[in-house]
Coordinates of C-alpha atoms and ligand atoms in Angstrom, one line a residue:
X1 CA 4.4 -32.9 38.5
X2 CA 6.2 -29.6 37.8
X3 CA 8.6 -31.3 35.3
X4 CA 5.8 -32.6 33.1
X5 CA 4.5 -29.1 32.7
X6 CA 7.8 -27.5 32.1
X7 CA 9.3 -29.9 29.6
X8 CA 6.9 -29.3 26.7
X9 CA 7.3 -25.5 27.3
X10 CA 11.1 -25.7 27.1
X11 CA 10.9 -27.8 24.0
X12 CA 8.7 -25.3 22.3
X13 CA 11.0 -22.4 23.1
X14 CA 14.0 -24.3 21.8
X15 CA 12.1 -25.1 18.6
X16 CA 12.4 -21.5 17.4
X17 CA 15.3 -20.6 19.6
X18 CA 16.2 -17.0 18.5
X19 CA 13.4 -14.5 18.7
X20 CA 12.2 -12.7 15.6
X21 CA 13.6 -9.1 15.6
X22 CA 11.0 -6.7 14.0
X23 CA 11.7 -3.1 13.2
X24 CA 8.6 -0.9 13.1
X25 CA 7.4 2.6 14.2
X26 CA 4.0 1.6 15.7
X27 CA 4.6 3.3 19.0
X28 CA 1.7 5.7 19.3
X29 CA -1.3 4.9 21.5
X30 CA -3.4 2.5 19.5
X31 CA -0.6 1.5 17.2
X32 CA 1.2 -0.1 20.1
X33 CA -1.9 -2.1 21.0
X34 CA -2.2 -3.3 17.4
X35 CA 1.5 -4.3 17.4
X36 CA 0.9 -6.3 20.5
X37 CA -1.8 -8.3 18.7
X38 CA 0.8 -9.3 16.2
X39 CA 3.2 -10.1 19.0
X40 CA 0.6 -12.2 20.9
X41 CA -0.4 -14.1 17.7
X42 CA 3.2 -15.0 17.0
X43 CA 3.8 -16.1 20.5
X44 CA 0.9 -18.5 20.3
X45 CA 2.9 -20.1 17.5
X46 CA 6.1 -20.1 19.7
X47 CA 7.7 -17.2 18.0
X48 CA 9.1 -14.7 20.4
X49 CA 8.9 -11.0 19.4
X50 CA 12.1 -9.0 19.7
X51 CA 10.9 -5.4 19.6
X52 CA 13.0 -2.9 17.5
X53 CA 10.6 0.0 17.7
X54 CA 11.7 3.5 16.7
X55 CA 9.6 6.4 17.7
X56 CA 8.5 9.2 15.5
X57 CA 8.3 11.2 12.3
X58 CA 5.9 8.8 10.6
X59 CA 8.7 6.2 10.2
X60 CA 11.5 8.5 9.0
X61 CA 13.6 7.9 12.1
X62 CA 13.0 4.1 11.8
X63 CA 14.2 4.1 8.2
X64 CA 17.4 6.0 9.1
X65 CA 18.2 3.5 11.9
X66 CA 17.4 0.6 9.6
X67 CA 19.9 1.9 7.0
X68 CA 22.7 2.0 9.6
X69 CA 21.9 -1.5 10.8
X70 CA 21.7 -2.9 7.3
X71 CA 24.9 -1.2 6.1
X72 CA 26.8 -2.6 9.0
X73 CA 25.7 -6.1 7.9
X74 CA 23.3 -6.7 10.7
X75 CA 19.7 -6.0 9.7
X76 CA 16.8 -7.2 11.8
X77 CA 14.9 -10.2 10.6
X78 CA 12.1 -8.1 9.3
X79 CA 11.2 -4.5 9.0
X80 CA 8.2 -2.3 8.2
X81 CA 9.1 -1.1 4.7
X82 CA 6.5 0.0 2.2
X83 CA 5.9 1.3 -1.3
X84 CA 8.7 2.0 -3.7
X85 CA 11.3 1.6 -0.9
X86 CA 10.7 -2.1 -1.2
X87 CA 12.2 -2.1 -4.6
X88 CA 15.2 0.0 -3.5
X89 CA 16.0 -2.6 -0.8
X90 CA 15.4 -5.4 -3.2
X91 CA 17.8 -3.9 -5.7
X92 CA 20.7 -4.1 -3.2
X93 CA 20.0 -7.8 -2.8
X94 CA 19.2 -7.7 0.9
X95 CA 15.6 -9.0 0.8
X96 CA 14.3 -12.5 0.7
X97 CA 11.8 -13.4 -2.0
X98 CA 8.6 -14.1 -0.1
X99 CA 7.4 -16.6 -2.7
X100 CA 10.5 -18.7 -1.8
X101 CA 9.4 -18.8 1.9
X102 CA 5.7 -19.3 1.5
X103 CA 3.4 -20.7 -1.1
X104 CA 1.9 -17.5 -2.5
X105 CA -0.2 -19.0 -5.2
X106 CA -3.5 -18.0 -3.5
X107 CA -2.4 -14.4 -3.2
X108 CA -3.4 -13.9 -6.9
X109 CA -7.0 -14.4 -5.8
X110 CA -7.2 -13.1 -2.2
X111 CA -5.1 -9.9 -2.6
X112 CA -6.4 -6.9 -4.7
X113 CA -4.2 -6.0 -7.7
X114 CA -3.0 -2.7 -6.2
X115 CA -1.8 -4.5 -3.1
X116 CA 0.0 -7.2 -5.1
X117 CA 1.6 -4.6 -7.3
X118 CA 2.8 -2.6 -4.3
X119 CA 4.7 -5.5 -2.8
X120 CA 6.0 -7.0 -6.0
X121 CA 9.4 -6.3 -7.5
X122 CA 10.8 -8.0 -10.6
X123 CA 7.9 -10.5 -10.6
X124 CA 8.5 -11.6 -7.0
X125 CA 6.7 -10.8 -3.9
X126 CA 9.3 -8.9 -1.8
X127 CA 7.2 -7.9 1.1
X128 CA 4.2 -9.1 3.0
X129 CA 1.2 -6.7 3.1
X130 CA -0.7 -6.3 6.3
X131 CA -3.3 -3.6 5.9
X132 CA -4.8 -0.8 3.8
X133 CA -5.1 2.7 5.4
X134 CA -7.1 5.4 3.7
X135 CA -5.4 8.8 4.0
X136 CA -7.9 11.3 2.5
X137 CA -10.2 11.5 5.5
X138 CA -11.6 14.5 7.3
X139 CA -12.5 13.6 10.9
X140 CA -15.1 15.7 12.7
X141 CA -15.8 16.0 16.5
X142 CA -19.5 15.2 16.8
X143 CA -20.1 17.1 20.0
X144 CA -18.7 20.4 18.6
X145 CA -20.5 20.1 15.3
X146 CA -23.8 19.4 17.0
X147 CA -23.4 22.2 19.5
X148 CA -22.6 24.7 16.8
X149 CA -25.2 23.2 14.4
X150 CA -22.7 22.9 11.6
X151 CA -23.2 20.8 8.5
X152 CA -20.5 18.4 7.1
X153 CA -18.1 20.4 4.9
X154 CA -18.3 18.9 1.4
X155 CA -16.6 21.8 -0.5
X156 CA -13.6 23.9 0.4
X157 CA -15.7 27.0 0.4
X158 CA -18.0 25.5 3.0
X159 CA -15.0 24.2 4.9
X160 CA -13.6 27.7 5.4
X161 CA -16.9 29.1 6.4
X162 CA -17.3 26.3 9.0
X163 CA -13.7 26.7 10.2
X164 CA -14.3 30.4 10.9
X165 CA -17.5 29.6 12.9
X166 CA -15.6 27.1 15.0
X167 CA -12.9 29.6 15.6
X168 CA -15.4 32.3 16.6
X169 CA -16.9 29.9 19.1
X170 CA -13.6 29.4 20.8
X171 CA -12.7 25.9 19.6
X172 CA -9.6 25.0 17.6
X173 CA -10.8 24.4 14.0
X174 CA -8.0 22.1 12.9
X175 CA -6.1 19.6 15.1
X176 CA -2.7 19.5 13.6
X177 CA 0.7 18.3 14.9
X178 CA 2.9 20.4 12.7
X179 CA 5.7 18.0 11.8
X180 CA 6.8 18.1 8.1
X181 CA 5.0 15.0 7.1
X182 CA 1.8 16.1 8.7
X183 CA 2.0 19.5 6.9
X184 CA 2.5 17.6 3.7
X185 CA -0.5 15.4 4.5
X186 CA -2.7 18.5 4.7
X187 CA -1.3 19.6 1.3
X188 CA -1.8 16.1 -0.2
X189 CA -5.5 16.1 0.9
X190 CA -6.1 19.5 -0.7
X191 CA -4.0 18.7 -3.9
X192 CA -5.9 15.5 -4.4
X193 CA -9.3 17.1 -4.3
X194 CA -8.4 20.2 -6.3
X195 CA -6.4 18.5 -9.0
X196 CA -8.4 15.3 -9.2
X197 CA -7.0 11.8 -9.4
X198 CA -5.5 12.1 -12.9
X199 CA -3.5 15.2 -12.4
X200 CA -2.5 14.2 -8.8
X201 CA -1.1 11.0 -10.3
X202 CA 0.7 12.9 -13.0
X203 CA 2.3 15.3 -10.5
X204 CA 3.2 13.1 -7.5
X205 CA 3.5 9.7 -9.0
X206 CA 4.8 10.3 -12.5
X207 CA 6.4 13.7 -11.5
X208 CA 5.2 15.3 -14.8
X209 CA 7.0 18.7 -14.8
X210 CA 4.2 20.4 -16.8
X211 CA 1.6 19.6 -14.1
X212 CA 4.0 20.2 -11.2
X213 CA 4.8 23.6 -12.7
X214 CA 1.2 24.6 -13.7
X215 CA -0.8 27.6 -12.6
X216 CA -3.3 25.1 -11.1
X217 CA -0.5 23.9 -8.7
X218 CA 0.1 27.5 -7.7
X219 CA -3.6 27.8 -6.9
X220 CA -3.4 24.6 -4.8
X221 CA -0.5 26.0 -2.8
X222 CA -2.3 29.3 -2.2
X223 CA -5.4 27.6 -0.9
X224 CA -3.3 25.2 1.2
X225 CA -1.7 28.2 3.0
X226 CA -5.2 29.3 4.1
X227 CA -5.3 26.3 6.4
X228 CA -2.5 27.7 8.5
X229 CA -5.0 30.2 10.1
X230 CA -6.9 27.3 11.7
X231 CA -4.1 25.3 13.4
X232 CA -2.6 25.8 16.8
X233 CA 0.9 27.2 16.0
X234 CA 2.2 26.1 19.4
X235 CA 1.8 22.5 18.3
X236 CA 4.7 22.6 15.8
X237 CA 6.7 19.4 16.2
X238 CA 4.0 17.5 18.0
X239 CA 3.1 14.0 16.9
X240 CA -0.2 13.3 15.1
X241 CA -1.7 11.5 18.1
X242 CA -1.3 14.6 20.3
X243 CA -3.4 16.4 17.7
X244 CA -5.9 13.5 17.6
X245 CA -6.2 13.7 21.4
X246 CA -7.6 17.2 20.9
X247 CA -10.5 15.7 19.0
X248 CA -11.0 13.0 21.7
X249 CA -11.1 15.7 24.4
X250 CA -13.6 18.0 22.5
X251 CA -11.0 20.8 22.2
X252 CA -10.6 20.7 18.4
X253 CA -13.3 20.2 15.8
X254 CA -11.6 18.7 12.7
X255 CA -8.5 16.8 11.7
X256 CA -7.1 15.6 8.3
X257 CA -5.4 12.3 9.0
X258 CA -5.1 8.7 7.8
X259 CA -7.4 6.3 9.6
X260 CA -4.7 5.1 11.9
X261 CA -6.1 7.9 14.1
X262 CA -9.0 5.6 14.8
X263 CA -6.6 3.2 16.5
X264 CA -5.7 6.0 18.9
X265 CA -9.4 6.9 19.5
X266 CA -10.1 3.2 20.1
X267 CA -7.9 3.2 23.1
X268 CA -9.4 6.5 24.4
X269 CA -12.8 4.8 24.3
X270 CA -14.1 6.9 21.5
X271 CA -16.5 5.4 19.1
X272 CA -16.8 6.0 15.3
X273 CA -20.0 7.9 14.4
X274 CA -20.9 8.4 18.0
X275 CA -18.0 10.6 19.1
X276 CA -16.4 11.4 15.8
X277 CA -17.5 11.2 12.2
X278 CA -15.4 10.2 9.2
X279 CA -16.1 12.1 5.9
X280 CA -14.2 12.4 2.6
X281 CA -11.8 15.3 2.4
X282 CA -13.9 18.1 0.8
X283 CA -14.3 17.6 -3.0
X284 CA -12.5 14.2 -3.0
X285 CA -15.5 11.9 -3.1
X286 CA -14.8 8.9 -5.3
X287 CA -11.0 9.2 -4.8
X288 CA -9.2 7.0 -2.3
X289 CA -5.6 7.7 -1.4
X290 CA -4.1 4.5 0.0
X291 CA -1.3 3.6 2.3
X292 CA -0.4 -0.1 2.5
X293 CA 1.8 -1.2 5.4
X294 CA 4.0 -4.2 4.7
X295 CA 7.0 -6.1 6.1
X296 CA 10.1 -7.1 4.3
X297 CA 12.3 -10.1 5.3
X298 CA 16.0 -9.7 5.3
X299 CA 18.0 -12.6 3.8
X300 CA 20.8 -12.6 6.4
X301 CA 23.4 -15.1 7.5
X302 CA 21.1 -17.3 9.6
X303 CA 18.2 -17.1 7.2
X304 CA 18.2 -20.7 5.9
X305 CA 18.3 -22.1 9.4
X306 CA 15.4 -20.0 10.5
X307 CA 13.2 -20.3 7.4
X308 CA 10.4 -22.0 9.4
X309 CA 10.2 -18.9 11.6
X310 CA 9.8 -16.6 8.5
X311 CA 7.2 -19.0 7.1
X312 CA 5.1 -18.7 10.2
X313 CA 5.5 -15.0 10.2
X314 CA 4.2 -14.7 6.6
X315 CA 1.3 -17.1 7.3
X316 CA 0.3 -15.2 10.4
X317 CA 0.2 -11.8 8.8
X318 CA -2.2 -13.0 6.1
X319 CA -4.3 -15.3 8.3
X320 CA -8.0 -14.5 8.3
X321 CA -8.4 -14.2 12.0
X322 CA -5.3 -12.0 12.4
X323 CA -6.3 -9.8 9.5
X324 CA -9.6 -9.1 11.2
X325 CA -8.4 -8.6 14.8
X326 CA -5.4 -6.5 13.8
X327 CA -7.2 -4.2 11.4
X328 CA -10.1 -3.5 13.7
X329 CA -7.6 -2.3 16.2
X330 CA -5.4 -0.4 13.8
X331 CA -8.1 1.5 12.0
X332 CA -7.3 0.1 8.6
X333 CA -9.0 -2.5 6.4
X334 CA -7.8 -6.0 5.7
X335 CA -5.6 -6.6 2.6
X336 CA -7.5 -9.7 1.9
X337 CA -10.7 -9.4 -0.1
X338 CA -12.5 -12.3 1.7
X339 CA -12.8 -11.0 5.2
X340 CA -16.2 -10.5 6.7
X341 CA -16.5 -6.7 7.5
X342 CA -19.5 -7.0 9.9
X343 CA -17.3 -6.5 13.0
X344 CA -15.6 -3.4 11.7
X345 CA -16.8 0.1 12.4
X346 CA -18.8 2.3 10.0
X347 CA -15.7 4.2 8.8
X348 CA -13.8 1.0 8.0
X349 CA -16.9 -0.3 6.2
X350 CA -17.0 2.9 4.1
X351 CA -13.3 2.6 3.5
X352 CA -13.7 -1.0 2.3
X353 CA -16.6 -0.1 -0.1
X354 CA -14.7 2.9 -1.4
X355 CA -11.5 0.9 -1.8
X356 CA -13.4 -1.4 -4.1
X357 CA -15.2 1.3 -6.1
X358 CA -13.2 4.6 -6.0
X359 CA -10.3 5.7 -8.1
X360 CA -7.2 4.6 -6.1
X361 CA -4.1 6.8 -5.9
X362 CA -1.0 6.2 -3.8
X363 CA -0.5 8.6 -1.0
X364 CA 2.8 10.3 -1.6
X365 CA 3.2 11.5 2.0
X366 CA 3.0 7.8 3.1
X367 CA 5.9 6.6 0.9
X368 CA 3.5 5.0 -1.6
X369 CA 4.5 7.1 -4.6
X370 CA 8.2 7.6 -4.5
X371 CA 11.2 6.5 -2.6
X372 CA 11.4 8.0 0.9
X373 CA 14.5 10.0 -0.1
X374 CA 12.6 11.9 -2.8
X375 CA 9.5 12.1 -0.7
X376 CA 11.4 13.7 2.2
X377 CA 12.6 16.5 -0.1
X378 CA 9.1 17.1 -1.4
X379 CA 7.8 17.1 2.2
X380 CA 10.3 19.6 3.4
X381 CA 9.5 22.1 0.5
X382 CA 5.8 21.9 1.3
X383 CA 6.3 22.2 5.0
X384 CA 8.6 25.2 4.7
X385 CA 6.1 26.9 2.6
X386 CA 3.3 26.2 5.1
X387 CA 5.2 27.5 8.1
X388 CA 7.3 30.4 6.8
X389 CA 5.6 33.8 6.5
X390 CA 5.5 35.5 3.1
X391 CA 6.8 32.6 1.1
X392 CA 5.8 32.9 -2.5
X393 CA 3.6 30.2 -4.0
X394 CA 5.0 30.6 -7.5
X395 CA 8.6 30.3 -6.3
X396 CA 7.7 27.2 -4.2
X397 CA 6.1 25.5 -7.2
X398 CA 9.3 26.2 -9.2
X399 CA 11.5 24.9 -6.3
X400 CA 9.4 21.8 -6.1
X401 CA 9.6 20.9 -9.8
X402 CA 13.4 21.7 -9.9
X403 CA 14.1 19.5 -6.9
X404 CA 12.1 16.6 -8.4
X405 CA 13.8 17.0 -11.7
X406 CA 17.2 17.0 -10.1
X407 CA 16.6 14.0 -7.9
X408 CA 14.7 11.7 -10.2
Ligands
LIG501 C1 2.4 5.4 8.6 C2 2.0 4.0 8.8 C3 0.7 3.8 9.5 C4 0.7 4.7 10.7 C5 1.3 6.1 10.5 C6 1.4 6.9 11.7 O1 3.6 5.6 8.0 O2 1.9 3.4 7.5 O3 0.5 2.5 9.7 O4 1.4 4.0 11.7 O5 2.5 6.0 9.8 O6 2.4 6.4 12.6

């Protein structure tokens, strides 16, 4: 009796003998649950997940570890690489062309152009997209806003008035973790709204020196610095989800963060629009800064023998059921344009509608606009300015444009 049950199981395990090693940085509460949905879905197809999770820094640590593994000739099977970094890895010839693993013909219809462009290099799909996160959100704690009878801030002037009132009432106005990329995310939110989509793109995507060096940019930096008065300085170095936790526990009233924060609030039992509200970053209505997560596949020594495993991996990431289940948990929206959004929360539904109507810009803090090397330098300059007392905005703007010119 026992034997008849065991034999098919053994056969299945042998079919895809080696597990699929996946490098990622989805380790925060919420992210880990979403990752497990992927792990579970793959296991249902007899693919065992070998976790290569690197904690922290919005993926910076993970990318450093990946470089070491790849340089030593032993990359994982697949890794969470996104934006222009995909092209950098493709250039060194380490990635598999996804269109040779999977019939991608339908992708031309089911994936929006911006998604296709992000994962394409030299006319080949070089990564598999999994979701679209929106970055320019402002999250409000509903209880505090109701108690203090505050309106939704739609302009920066009203934002500062509201933040002062929250502070006077003894709550923390801005939940903020204070790592370099989170500092830069605050800056990006403000720059996007004050400069508008066109100039934001010129500065942070095209790295146009005239816009980077402009008086307008100095104004953005000066206004950005005002946010420092509303964060808890003792939280420097904390991860984003520690800050989001302050929203969940009614200690802080607002947070600028991508909608992966919803994944964390999901596991804390917090409900969109009931416990927290999602609104556009002040003065950024009609603009959508996107962050598209994707996985690359390494073409390593055992690649041919394991092609079927890679095929199932690609098929799974894009399957309708997985796209729905995973993205509801992760806080993002599906990459496919044919998924029914009824089961998603109100913030995801707004994100989906905006994604299809707003001006789309790549989030530079989320590696969507430049390689992570250049992005790290930009991030450091912004973060130093935010945290150091008495740093001159004019000098920072010069330093930023000089660094970008030198590194491009
Ligand atoms: C981003 C990633 C998101 C989210 C976030 C915070 O880089 O694209 O999916 O995980 O980091 O960890």
